[in-house]
Amino acid sequence: SQQGEEDPQALSIQEGENATMNCSYKTSINNLQWYRQNSGRGLVHLILIRSNEREKHSGRLRVTLDTSKKSSSLLITASRAADTASYFCATGLRGSYKLIFGSGTRLLVRP
Amino acid sequence: DADVTQTPRNRITKTGKRIMLECSQTKGHDRMYWYRQDPGLGLRLIYYSFDVKDINKGEISDGYSVSRQAQAKFSLSLESAIPNQTALYFCATSVAGREFTGELFFGEGSRLTVL
């Protein structure tokens, strides 16, 4: 199984609501990153949180990291239809140059 | 113009054919990567390169080879394509810096179908 697993696999919400996606991982990390992918397009980096950080904000995005539970969450506040996309967490493994991706959460924001 | 350009964007080929996917970047980054995306499996790392003379295998390198022709160019080859190599392939770059694994910048992808 993969290093990063997102939960839920799919999420459907109404515009204006908040969306929360979770990521769990198995081994020690240097950092954890979140990416967004619009259908059939390349991935776009959203935010990076280092292993010694607990929370980070970027605009309407809030990421938390709990290294004791080996988990992270991505919160998108006041969602918009344009936020519809797949969201992936990616873990930078400690002592490695590899970035390992999870299988993603598909978010649908209904107008 | 895109910073990370992949060619071709779409390719249909037959089993046993040799295929090359090309990637070029104008970001000036040293590090380049090839990933494969399959439905429900996320992205898996095939190969990565930190400079022209540094090539490393990723999670799923069997059946693939790469060439780093220049700092800006990194190509992926399938010597003898097979149907289970049907996937969406992404090239990505990153800057060598503070992070072991920093932010990746992705191309738009190359969709490969092997019949």
PDB file of N, CA, C and O in Angstrom, chain B residues 21-64:
ATOM      1  N   LEU B  21       9.007   9.750 -24.566  1.00  0.00           N
ATOM      2  CA  LEU B  21       8.293  10.933 -24.107  1.00  0.00           C
ATOM      3  C   LEU B  21       9.340  11.964 -23.715  1.00  0.00           C
ATOM      4  O   LEU B  21      10.293  11.643 -23.006  1.00  0.00           O
ATOM      5  N   GLU B  22       9.142  13.189 -24.183  1.00  0.00           N
ATOM      6  CA  GLU B  22      10.159  14.204 -23.953  1.00  0.00           C
ATOM      7  C   GLU B  22       9.649  15.293 -23.014  1.00  0.00           C
ATOM      8  O   GLU B  22       8.460  15.611 -22.988  1.00  0.00           O
ATOM      9  N   CYS B  23      10.583  15.848 -22.286  1.00  0.00           N
ATOM     10  CA  CYS B  23      10.262  16.910 -21.347  1.00  0.00           C
ATOM     11  C   CYS B  23      11.344  17.970 -21.430  1.00  0.00           C
ATOM     12  O   CYS B  23      12.533  17.647 -21.387  1.00  0.00           O
ATOM     13  N   SER B  24      10.927  19.205 -21.547  1.00  0.00           N
ATOM     14  CA  SER B  24      11.879  20.313 -21.505  1.00  0.00           C
ATOM     15  C   SER B  24      11.349  21.379 -20.562  1.00  0.00           C
ATOM     16  O   SER B  24      10.141  21.545 -20.403  1.00  0.00           O
ATOM     17  N   GLN B  25      12.273  22.086 -19.909  1.00  0.00           N
ATOM     18  CA  GLN B  25      11.864  23.086 -18.939  1.00  0.00           C
ATOM     19  C   GLN B  25      12.686  24.359 -19.087  1.00  0.00           C
ATOM     20  O   GLN B  25      13.848  24.323 -19.461  1.00  0.00           O
ATOM     21  N   THR B  26      12.021  25.455 -18.794  1.00  0.00           N
ATOM     22  CA  THR B  26      12.670  26.766 -18.865  1.00  0.00           C
ATOM     23  C   THR B  26      12.804  27.383 -17.479  1.00  0.00           C
ATOM     24  O   THR B  26      13.082  28.577 -17.348  1.00  0.00           O
ATOM     25  N   LYS B  27      12.606  26.582 -16.439  1.00  0.00           N
ATOM     26  CA  LYS B  27      12.650  27.098 -15.072  1.00  0.00           C
ATOM     27  C   LYS B  27      14.075  27.172 -14.530  1.00  0.00           C
ATOM     28  O   LYS B  27      14.283  27.752 -13.459  1.00  0.00           O
ATOM     29  N   GLY B  28      15.020  26.537 -15.215  1.00  0.00           N
ATOM     30  CA  GLY B  28      16.386  26.552 -14.719  1.00  0.00           C
ATOM     31  C   GLY B  28      16.605  25.636 -13.529  1.00  0.00           C
ATOM     32  O   GLY B  28      17.594  25.773 -12.804  1.00  0.00           O
ATOM     33  N   HIS B  29      15.697  24.707 -13.311  1.00  0.00           N
ATOM     34  CA  HIS B  29      15.821  23.792 -12.189  1.00  0.00           C
ATOM     35  C   HIS B  29      16.791  22.655 -12.504  1.00  0.00           C
ATOM     36  O   HIS B  29      16.856  22.168 -13.621  1.00  0.00           O
ATOM     37  N   ASP B  30      17.497  22.213 -11.480  1.00  0.00           N
ATOM     38  CA  ASP B  30      18.429  21.097 -11.660  1.00  0.00           C
ATOM     39  C   ASP B  30      17.725  19.744 -11.612  1.00  0.00           C
ATOM     40  O   ASP B  30      18.139  18.800 -12.249  1.00  0.00           O
ATOM     41  N   ARG B  31      16.687  19.652 -10.803  1.00  0.00           N
ATOM     42  CA  ARG B  31      16.058  18.364 -10.545  1.00  0.00           C
ATOM     43  C   ARG B  31      14.876  18.137 -11.474  1.00  0.00           C
ATOM     44  O   ARG B  31      14.029  19.019 -11.629  1.00  0.00           O
ATOM     45  N   MET B  32      14.833  16.949 -12.055  1.00  0.00           N
ATOM     46  CA  MET B  32      13.726  16.586 -12.932  1.00  0.00           C
ATOM     47  C   MET B  32      13.252  15.181 -12.610  1.00  0.00           C
ATOM     48  O   MET B  32      14.034  14.342 -12.156  1.00  0.00           O
ATOM     49  N   TYR B  33      11.971  14.946 -12.838  1.00  0.00           N
ATOM     50  CA  TYR B  33      11.327  13.708 -12.414  1.00  0.00           C
ATOM     51  C   TYR B  33      10.384  13.220 -13.509  1.00  0.00           C
ATOM     52  O   TYR B  33       9.783  14.031 -14.235  1.00  0.00           O
ATOM     53  N   TRP B  34      10.162  11.913 -13.532  1.00  0.00           N
ATOM     54  CA  TRP B  34       9.081  11.332 -14.318  1.00  0.00           C
ATOM     55  C   TRP B  34       8.178  10.537 -13.370  1.00  0.00           C
ATOM     56  O   TRP B  34       8.653   9.685 -12.614  1.00  0.00           O
ATOM     57  N   TYR B  35       6.881  10.847 -13.452  1.00  0.00           N
ATOM     58  CA  TYR B  35       5.872  10.148 -12.683  1.00  0.00           C
ATOM     59  C   TYR B  35       4.859   9.520 -13.636  1.00  0.00           C
ATOM     60  O   TYR B  35       4.627  10.001 -14.735  1.00  0.00           O
ATOM     61  N   ARG B  36       4.221   8.489 -13.134  1.00  0.00           N
ATOM     62  CA  ARG B  36       3.139   7.841 -13.856  1.00  0.00           C
ATOM     63  C   ARG B  36       1.886   7.924 -12.997  1.00  0.00           C
ATOM     64  O   ARG B  36       1.951   7.717 -11.774  1.00  0.00           O
ATOM     65  N   GLN B  37       0.744   8.235 -13.629  1.00  0.00           N
ATOM     66  CA  GLN B  37      -0.520   8.301 -12.902  1.00  0.00           C
ATOM     67  C   GLN B  37      -1.505   7.307 -13.495  1.00  0.00           C
ATOM     68  O   GLN B  37      -1.795   7.335 -14.685  1.00  0.00           O
ATOM     69  N   ASP B  38      -1.994   6.427 -12.623  1.00  0.00           N
ATOM     70  CA  ASP B  38      -3.053   5.490 -12.984  1.00  0.00           C
ATOM     71  C   ASP B  38      -4.276   5.809 -12.137  1.00  0.00           C
ATOM     72  O   ASP B  38      -4.138   6.221 -10.978  1.00  0.00           O
ATOM     73  N   PRO B  39      -5.462   5.591 -12.675  1.00  0.00           N
ATOM     74  CA  PRO B  39      -6.679   5.874 -11.904  1.00  0.00           C
ATOM     75  C   PRO B  39      -6.682   5.132 -10.569  1.00  0.00           C
ATOM     76  O   PRO B  39      -6.444   3.921 -10.516  1.00  0.00           O
ATOM     77  N   GLY B  40      -6.945   5.857  -9.509  1.00  0.00           N
ATOM     78  CA  GLY B  40      -7.052   5.254  -8.184  1.00  0.00           C
ATOM     79  C   GLY B  40      -5.730   4.943  -7.508  1.00  0.00           C
ATOM     80  O   GLY B  40      -5.727   4.491  -6.363  1.00  0.00           O
ATOM     81  N   LEU B  41      -4.618   5.176  -8.195  1.00  0.00           N
ATOM     82  CA  LEU B  41      -3.314   4.841  -7.592  1.00  0.00           C
ATOM     83  C   LEU B  41      -2.455   6.073  -7.373  1.00  0.00           C
ATOM     84  O   LEU B  41      -1.340   5.951  -6.932  1.00  0.00           O
ATOM     85  N   GLY B  42      -2.942   7.235  -7.689  1.00  0.00           N
ATOM     86  CA  GLY B  42      -2.123   8.422  -7.512  1.00  0.00           C
ATOM     87  C   GLY B  42      -0.939   8.417  -8.453  1.00  0.00           C
ATOM     88  O   GLY B  42      -0.955   7.776  -9.508  1.00  0.00           O
ATOM     89  N   LEU B  43       0.107   9.118  -8.083  1.00  0.00           N
ATOM     90  CA  LEU B  43       1.304   9.222  -8.910  1.00  0.00           C
ATOM     91  C   LEU B  43       2.393   8.340  -8.337  1.00  0.00           C
ATOM     92  O   LEU B  43       2.609   8.311  -7.120  1.00  0.00           O
ATOM     93  N   ARG B  44       3.109   7.659  -9.208  1.00  0.00           N
ATOM     94  CA  ARG B  44       4.233   6.837  -8.788  1.00  0.00           C
ATOM     95  C   ARG B  44       5.490   7.284  -9.524  1.00  0.00           C
ATOM     96  O   ARG B  44       5.462   7.529 -10.729  1.00  0.00           O
ATOM     97  N   LEU B  45       6.582   7.355  -8.787  1.00  0.00           N
ATOM     98  CA  LEU B  45       7.841   7.880  -9.311  1.00  0.00           C
ATOM     99  C   LEU B  45       8.550   6.815 -10.140  1.00  0.00           C
ATOM    100  O   LEU B  45       8.774   5.700  -9.664  1.00  0.00           O
ATOM    101  N   ILE B  46       8.920   7.174 -11.374  1.00  0.00           N
ATOM    102  CA  ILE B  46       9.598   6.234 -12.261  1.00  0.00           C
ATOM    103  C   ILE B  46      11.115   6.434 -12.181  1.00  0.00           C
ATOM    104  O   ILE B  46      11.855   5.501 -11.896  1.00  0.00           O
ATOM    105  N   TYR B  47      11.571   7.643 -12.457  1.00  0.00           N
ATOM    106  CA  TYR B  47      12.983   8.001 -12.394  1.00  0.00           C
ATOM    107  C   TYR B  47      13.091   9.456 -11.964  1.00  0.00           C
ATOM    108  O   TYR B  47      12.185  10.249 -12.166  1.00  0.00           O
ATOM    109  N   TYR B  48      14.255   9.795 -11.397  1.00  0.00           N
ATOM    110  CA  TYR B  48      14.535  11.182 -11.129  1.00  0.00           C
ATOM    111  C   TYR B  48      16.011  11.463 -11.369  1.00  0.00           C
ATOM    112  O   TYR B  48      16.856  10.564 -11.306  1.00  0.00           O
ATOM    113  N   SER B  49      16.290  12.734 -11.628  1.00  0.00           N
ATOM    114  CA  SER B  49      17.650  13.147 -11.993  1.00  0.00           C
ATOM    115  C   SER B  49      17.949  14.475 -11.327  1.00  0.00           C
ATOM    116  O   SER B  49      17.159  15.416 -11.413  1.00  0.00           O
ATOM    117  N   PHE B  50      19.106  14.569 -10.688  1.00  0.00           N
ATOM    118  CA  PHE B  50      19.459  15.812 -10.010  1.00  0.00           C
ATOM    119  C   PHE B  50      20.461  16.640 -10.801  1.00  0.00           C
ATOM    120  O   PHE B  50      20.697  17.795 -10.483  1.00  0.00           O
ATOM    121  N   ASP B  51      21.114  16.044 -11.766  1.00  0.00           N
ATOM    122  CA  ASP B  51      21.849  16.790 -12.778  1.00  0.00           C
ATOM    123  C   ASP B  51      22.127  15.842 -13.936  1.00  0.00           C
ATOM    124  O   ASP B  51      21.713  14.692 -13.916  1.00  0.00           O
ATOM    125  N   VAL B  52      22.832  16.335 -14.932  1.00  0.00           N
ATOM    126  CA  VAL B  52      23.017  15.575 -16.171  1.00  0.00           C
ATOM    127  C   VAL B  52      23.670  14.218 -15.903  1.00  0.00           C
ATOM    128  O   VAL B  52      23.369  13.232 -16.576  1.00  0.00           O
ATOM    129  N   LYS B  53      24.516  14.144 -14.904  1.00  0.00           N
ATOM    130  CA  LYS B  53      25.232  12.897 -14.643  1.00  0.00           C
ATOM    131  C   LYS B  53      24.642  12.084 -13.508  1.00  0.00           C
ATOM    132  O   LYS B  53      25.232  11.094 -13.073  1.00  0.00           O
ATOM    133  N   ASP B  54      23.478  12.486 -13.036  1.00  0.00           N
ATOM    134  CA  ASP B  54      22.878  11.828 -11.879  1.00  0.00           C
ATOM    135  C   ASP B  54      21.474  11.352 -12.218  1.00  0.00           C
ATOM    136  O   ASP B  54      20.554  12.165 -12.380  1.00  0.00           O
ATOM    137  N   ILE B  55      21.323  10.033 -12.357  1.00  0.00           N
ATOM    138  CA  ILE B  55      20.041   9.417 -12.693  1.00  0.00           C
ATOM    139  C   ILE B  55      19.745   8.389 -11.608  1.00  0.00           C
ATOM    140  O   ILE B  55      20.626   7.588 -11.243  1.00  0.00           O
ATOM    141  N   ASN B  56      18.510   8.385 -11.124  1.00  0.00           N
ATOM    142  CA  ASN B  56      18.142   7.474 -10.045  1.00  0.00           C
ATOM    143  C   ASN B  56      16.808   6.806 -10.337  1.00  0.00           C
ATOM    144  O   ASN B  56      15.894   7.441 -10.868  1.00  0.00           O
ATOM    145  N   LYS B  57      16.714   5.536  -9.950  1.00  0.00           N
ATOM    146  CA  LYS B  57      15.455   4.818 -10.108  1.00  0.00           C
ATOM    147  C   LYS B  57      14.465   5.234  -9.037  1.00  0.00           C
ATOM    148  O   LYS B  57      14.830   5.515  -7.904  1.00  0.00           O
ATOM    149  N   GLY B  58      13.187   5.223  -9.434  1.00  0.00           N
ATOM    150  CA  GLY B  58      12.129   5.495  -8.485  1.00  0.00           C
ATOM    151  C   GLY B  58      11.466   4.209  -8.051  1.00  0.00           C
ATOM    152  O   GLY B  58      12.102   3.168  -7.931  1.00  0.00           O
ATOM    153  N   GLU B  59      10.153   4.298  -7.808  1.00  0.00           N
ATOM    154  CA  GLU B  59       9.404   3.133  -7.325  1.00  0.00           C
ATOM    155  C   GLU B  59       9.175   2.075  -8.392  1.00  0.00           C
ATOM    156  O   GLU B  59       9.111   0.878  -8.102  1.00  0.00           O
ATOM    157  N   ILE B  60       9.002   2.503  -9.653  1.00  0.00           N
ATOM    158  CA  ILE B  60       8.544   1.587 -10.699  1.00  0.00           C
ATOM    159  C   ILE B  60       9.366   1.768 -11.974  1.00  0.00           C
ATOM    160  O   ILE B  60       8.832   2.081 -13.021  1.00  0.00           O
ATOM    161  N   SER B  61      10.655   1.552 -11.932  1.00  0.00           N
ATOM    162  CA  SER B  61      11.521   1.830 -13.075  1.00  0.00           C
ATOM    163  C   SER B  61      11.575   0.684 -14.097  1.00  0.00           C
ATOM    164  O   SER B  61      12.011   0.890 -15.230  1.00  0.00           O
ATOM    165  N   ASP B  62      11.144  -0.508 -13.724  1.00  0.00           N
ATOM    166  CA  ASP B  62      11.222  -1.646 -14.655  1.00  0.00           C
ATOM    167  C   ASP B  62      10.423  -1.363 -15.913  1.00  0.00           C
ATOM    168  O   ASP B  62       9.264  -0.973 -15.856  1.00  0.00           O
ATOM    169  N   GLY B  63      11.062  -1.592 -17.077  1.00  0.00           N
ATOM    170  CA  GLY B  63      10.383  -1.380 -18.345  1.00  0.00           C
ATOM    171  C   GLY B  63      10.562   0.020 -18.891  1.00  0.00           C
ATOM    172  O   GLY B  63      10.086   0.326 -19.985  1.00  0.00           O
ATOM    173  N   TYR B  64      11.255   0.879 -18.133  1.00  0.00           N
ATOM    174  CA  TYR B  64      11.485   2.266 -18.535  1.00  0.00           C
ATOM    175  C   TYR B  64      12.981   2.579 -18.494  1.00  0.00           C
ATOM    176  O   TYR B  64      13.732   1.974 -17.739  1.00  0.00           O
TER     177      TYR B  64
END
